[in-house]
Short mmCIF file of C-alpha atoms in Angstrom, two decimals:
data_model
loop_
_atom_site.label_atom_id
_atom_site.label_comp_id
_atom_site.label_asym_id
_atom_site.label_seq_id
_atom_site.Cartn_x
_atom_site.Cartn_y
_atom_site.Cartn_z
CA MET O 18 0.00 0.00 0.00
CA SER O 19 1.41 3.33 -1.08
CA VAL O 20 0.49 6.45 0.93
CA HIS O 21 1.00 10.01 -0.27
CA GLY O 22 0.64 13.43 1.32
CA ILE O 23 -1.68 15.83 -0.48
CA ARG O 24 -2.66 19.48 -0.02
CA VAL O 25 -6.01 20.42 -1.48
CA LYS O 26 -8.07 23.55 -1.04
CA VAL O 27 -11.66 22.37 -0.63
CA ASN O 28 -14.43 24.95 -0.50
CA GLY O 29 -11.82 27.57 0.37
CA GLN O 30 -10.24 25.58 3.22
CA LEU O 31 -6.76 24.12 2.90
CA CYS O 32 -6.74 20.40 3.73
CA GLU O 33 -3.60 18.34 4.19
CA ARG O 34 -3.91 14.58 4.50
CA ARG O 35 -2.11 11.35 3.80
CA VAL O 36 -4.09 9.14 1.46
CA GLU O 37 -3.66 5.76 -0.13
CA ALA O 38 -2.65 6.04 -3.76
CA ARG O 39 -5.87 4.35 -4.93
CA THR O 40 -8.27 6.58 -2.95
CA THR O 41 -10.65 8.36 -5.30
CA LEU O 42 -11.32 12.06 -4.91
CA ALA O 43 -14.96 11.18 -4.15
CA ASP O 44 -13.96 8.83 -1.32
CA PHE O 45 -11.47 11.41 -0.02
CA LEU O 46 -14.16 14.10 0.09
CA ARG O 47 -16.76 11.84 1.67
CA ASN O 48 -14.64 9.76 4.07
CA GLU O 49 -11.71 12.00 4.99
CA LEU O 50 -13.41 15.40 4.93
CA GLU O 51 -16.96 14.21 5.68
CA LEU O 52 -18.34 16.20 2.75
CA THR O 53 -21.10 13.76 1.96
CA GLY O 54 -22.94 16.03 -0.47
CA THR O 55 -20.84 14.52 -3.24
CA HIS O 56 -22.74 11.34 -4.02
CA LEU O 57 -21.53 8.13 -5.56
CA GLY O 58 -23.92 6.57 -8.05
CA CYS O 59 -22.42 4.43 -10.77
CA GLU O 60 -18.74 4.89 -9.80
CA HIS O 61 -17.93 4.71 -13.51
CA GLY O 62 -18.28 8.40 -14.42
CA VAL O 63 -21.57 7.85 -16.20
CA CYS O 64 -24.27 9.24 -13.89
CA GLY O 65 -22.68 12.55 -12.82
CA ALA O 66 -23.79 12.37 -9.18
CA CYS O 67 -20.19 12.80 -8.02
CA THR O 68 -19.46 15.94 -10.06
CA VAL O 69 -17.32 18.58 -8.34
CA LEU O 70 -15.30 21.50 -9.67
CA LEU O 71 -11.55 21.00 -9.87
CA ASN O 72 -9.84 24.31 -10.57
CA GLY O 73 -13.17 25.53 -11.94
CA THR O 74 -13.77 22.59 -14.27
CA ALA O 75 -16.54 20.04 -13.70
CA VAL O 76 -15.03 16.60 -13.11
CA ARG O 77 -16.31 13.20 -12.02
CA SER O 78 -14.72 12.72 -8.62
CA CYS O 79 -15.25 8.96 -8.80
CA LEU O 80 -12.82 8.81 -11.73
CA LEU O 81 -10.06 10.94 -10.20
CA LEU O 82 -7.62 9.86 -7.58
CA ALA O 83 -7.20 12.11 -4.58
CA VAL O 84 -3.47 12.37 -5.32
CA GLN O 85 -4.35 13.87 -8.72
CA ALA O 86 -6.04 16.75 -6.89
CA ASP O 87 -2.87 17.60 -4.96
CA GLY O 88 -2.41 21.37 -5.16
CA ALA O 89 -5.83 21.97 -6.70
CA ASP O 90 -8.90 23.96 -5.68
CA VAL O 91 -11.96 21.77 -5.27
CA LEU O 92 -15.48 23.07 -4.92
CA THR O 93 -18.20 20.72 -3.73
CA VAL O 94 -21.91 21.34 -3.32
CA GLU O 95 -21.25 22.21 0.33
CA GLY O 96 -19.28 25.22 -0.87
CA LEU O 97 -22.07 26.76 -2.95
CA ALA O 98 -24.17 28.51 -0.32
CA GLN O 99 -22.84 31.58 1.48
CA GLY O 100 -23.86 30.82 5.04
CA GLU O 101 -27.64 30.66 5.09
CA ARG O 102 -27.96 32.29 1.64
CA LEU O 103 -28.43 29.76 -1.14
CA HIS O 104 -26.47 30.10 -4.36
CA PRO O 105 -28.76 31.29 -7.20
CA LEU O 106 -28.61 27.79 -8.69
CA GLN O 107 -29.72 26.20 -5.44
CA LYS O 108 -32.52 28.77 -5.10
CA ALA O 109 -33.66 28.15 -8.68
CA PHE O 110 -33.67 24.38 -8.13
CA GLN O 111 -35.82 24.96 -5.06
CA ASP O 112 -38.16 27.35 -6.91
CA HIS O 113 -38.67 24.94 -9.83
CA HIS O 114 -38.86 21.77 -7.72
CA ALA O 115 -35.95 20.51 -9.77
CA LEU O 116 -35.27 17.67 -7.39
CA GLN O 117 -37.16 14.85 -5.87
CA CYS O 118 -35.06 12.39 -3.92
CA GLY O 119 -32.07 14.76 -4.21
CA PHE O 120 -29.49 12.07 -4.86
CA CYS O 121 -28.40 13.46 -8.22
CA THR O 122 -28.91 17.14 -7.35
CA PRO O 123 -25.36 17.94 -6.18
CA GLY O 124 -23.97 16.65 -9.46
CA PHE O 125 -26.47 18.67 -11.49
CA LEU O 126 -25.69 21.80 -9.48
CA MET O 127 -21.94 21.49 -9.99
CA THR O 128 -22.31 20.66 -13.68
CA ALA O 129 -24.64 23.65 -14.14
CA LEU O 130 -22.29 25.94 -12.23
CA ALA O 131 -19.37 25.13 -14.53
CA PHE O 132 -21.66 25.45 -17.55
CA LEU O 133 -22.99 28.88 -16.55
CA LYS O 134 -19.47 30.10 -15.92
CA GLU O 135 -18.65 29.39 -19.57
CA ASN O 136 -22.08 30.23 -20.98
CA PRO O 137 -23.80 32.84 -18.78
CA ARG O 138 -26.79 33.34 -21.12
CA PRO O 139 -27.66 29.88 -22.41
CA SER O 140 -30.57 28.84 -24.55
CA GLU O 141 -32.83 26.03 -23.37
CA ALA O 142 -31.20 23.67 -25.86
CA GLN O 143 -27.73 24.56 -24.56
CA ALA O 144 -28.80 24.02 -20.96
CA ARG O 145 -30.33 20.68 -21.89
CA ASP O 146 -27.14 19.65 -23.68
CA ALA O 147 -24.97 20.77 -20.73
CA ILE O 148 -26.69 18.37 -18.35
CA SER O 149 -26.92 15.49 -20.80
CA GLY O 150 -24.17 13.67 -18.91
CA ASN O 151 -26.07 13.70 -15.63
CA ILE O 152 -28.76 11.18 -14.85
CA CYS O 153 -31.87 11.81 -12.76
CA ARG O 154 -34.10 8.83 -12.17
CA CYS O 155 -36.90 10.74 -10.44
CA THR O 156 -37.97 14.09 -11.86
CA GLY O 157 -37.43 14.35 -15.52
CA TYR O 158 -35.28 17.11 -16.80
CA GLN O 159 -37.63 20.00 -17.59
CA PRO O 160 -37.60 21.53 -14.07
CA ILE O 161 -33.81 21.22 -13.96
CA VAL O 162 -33.44 23.02 -17.30
CA GLN O 163 -35.85 25.75 -16.17
CA ALA O 164 -33.89 26.16 -12.93
CA ILE O 165 -30.63 26.57 -14.84
CA LEU O 166 -32.21 29.22 -17.07
CA GLN O 167 -33.60 31.08 -14.04
CA ALA O 168 -30.22 30.96 -12.31
CA ALA O 169 -28.54 32.32 -15.44
CA VAL O 170 -30.82 35.36 -15.34
CA GLU O 171 -30.21 35.85 -11.60
CA ILE O 172 -26.45 35.48 -11.88
CA THR O 173 -26.12 37.88 -14.80
CA SER O 174 -28.58 40.53 -13.64
CA SER O 175 -28.20 41.03 -9.89
CA PRO O 176 -25.34 42.16 -7.65
CA ALA O 177 -25.85 39.07 -5.48
CA GLY O 178 -25.71 36.89 -8.55
CA ALA O 179 -22.53 38.57 -9.69
CA GLU O 180 -20.87 37.51 -6.44
CA SER O 181 -21.81 33.92 -7.16
CA ARG O 182 -19.81 34.02 -10.41
CA LYS O 183 -16.55 33.94 -8.49
CA TYR O 184 -16.36 30.16 -8.91
#
């Protein structure tokens, strides 16, 4: 068993740990840091439930090793809200009932966050395409797409939304 020291900034907090070489980033976040908002679904990178941002890019944390994140900035769903204030994406998901059991929601939120960073004024078709790699078994996708479009408007048109673009 090979163990390595890593330094990762997670949700703005520097974390230093020793991890086994084969520990996935998802397992590191969930088991070492107790950030259980990152869910594990398929563990093959297909369902998107484990999506986090690594240096601002959406990645499947079940496919990355924790040692590959050494020196990186990681943002998980726990890092979206500012205290009690929901991120505009979280608020939009709530407004549109874009979740049911909530298992896949963290992955959708992180995928949508990275998408809106690159495409702040998406069309419905673009939003639908952006989430095509995430699977929801409960709700259907229309409320999720509508939530992403609402969040895009909020993020681009309000001072509070502008602050949320820092990711």
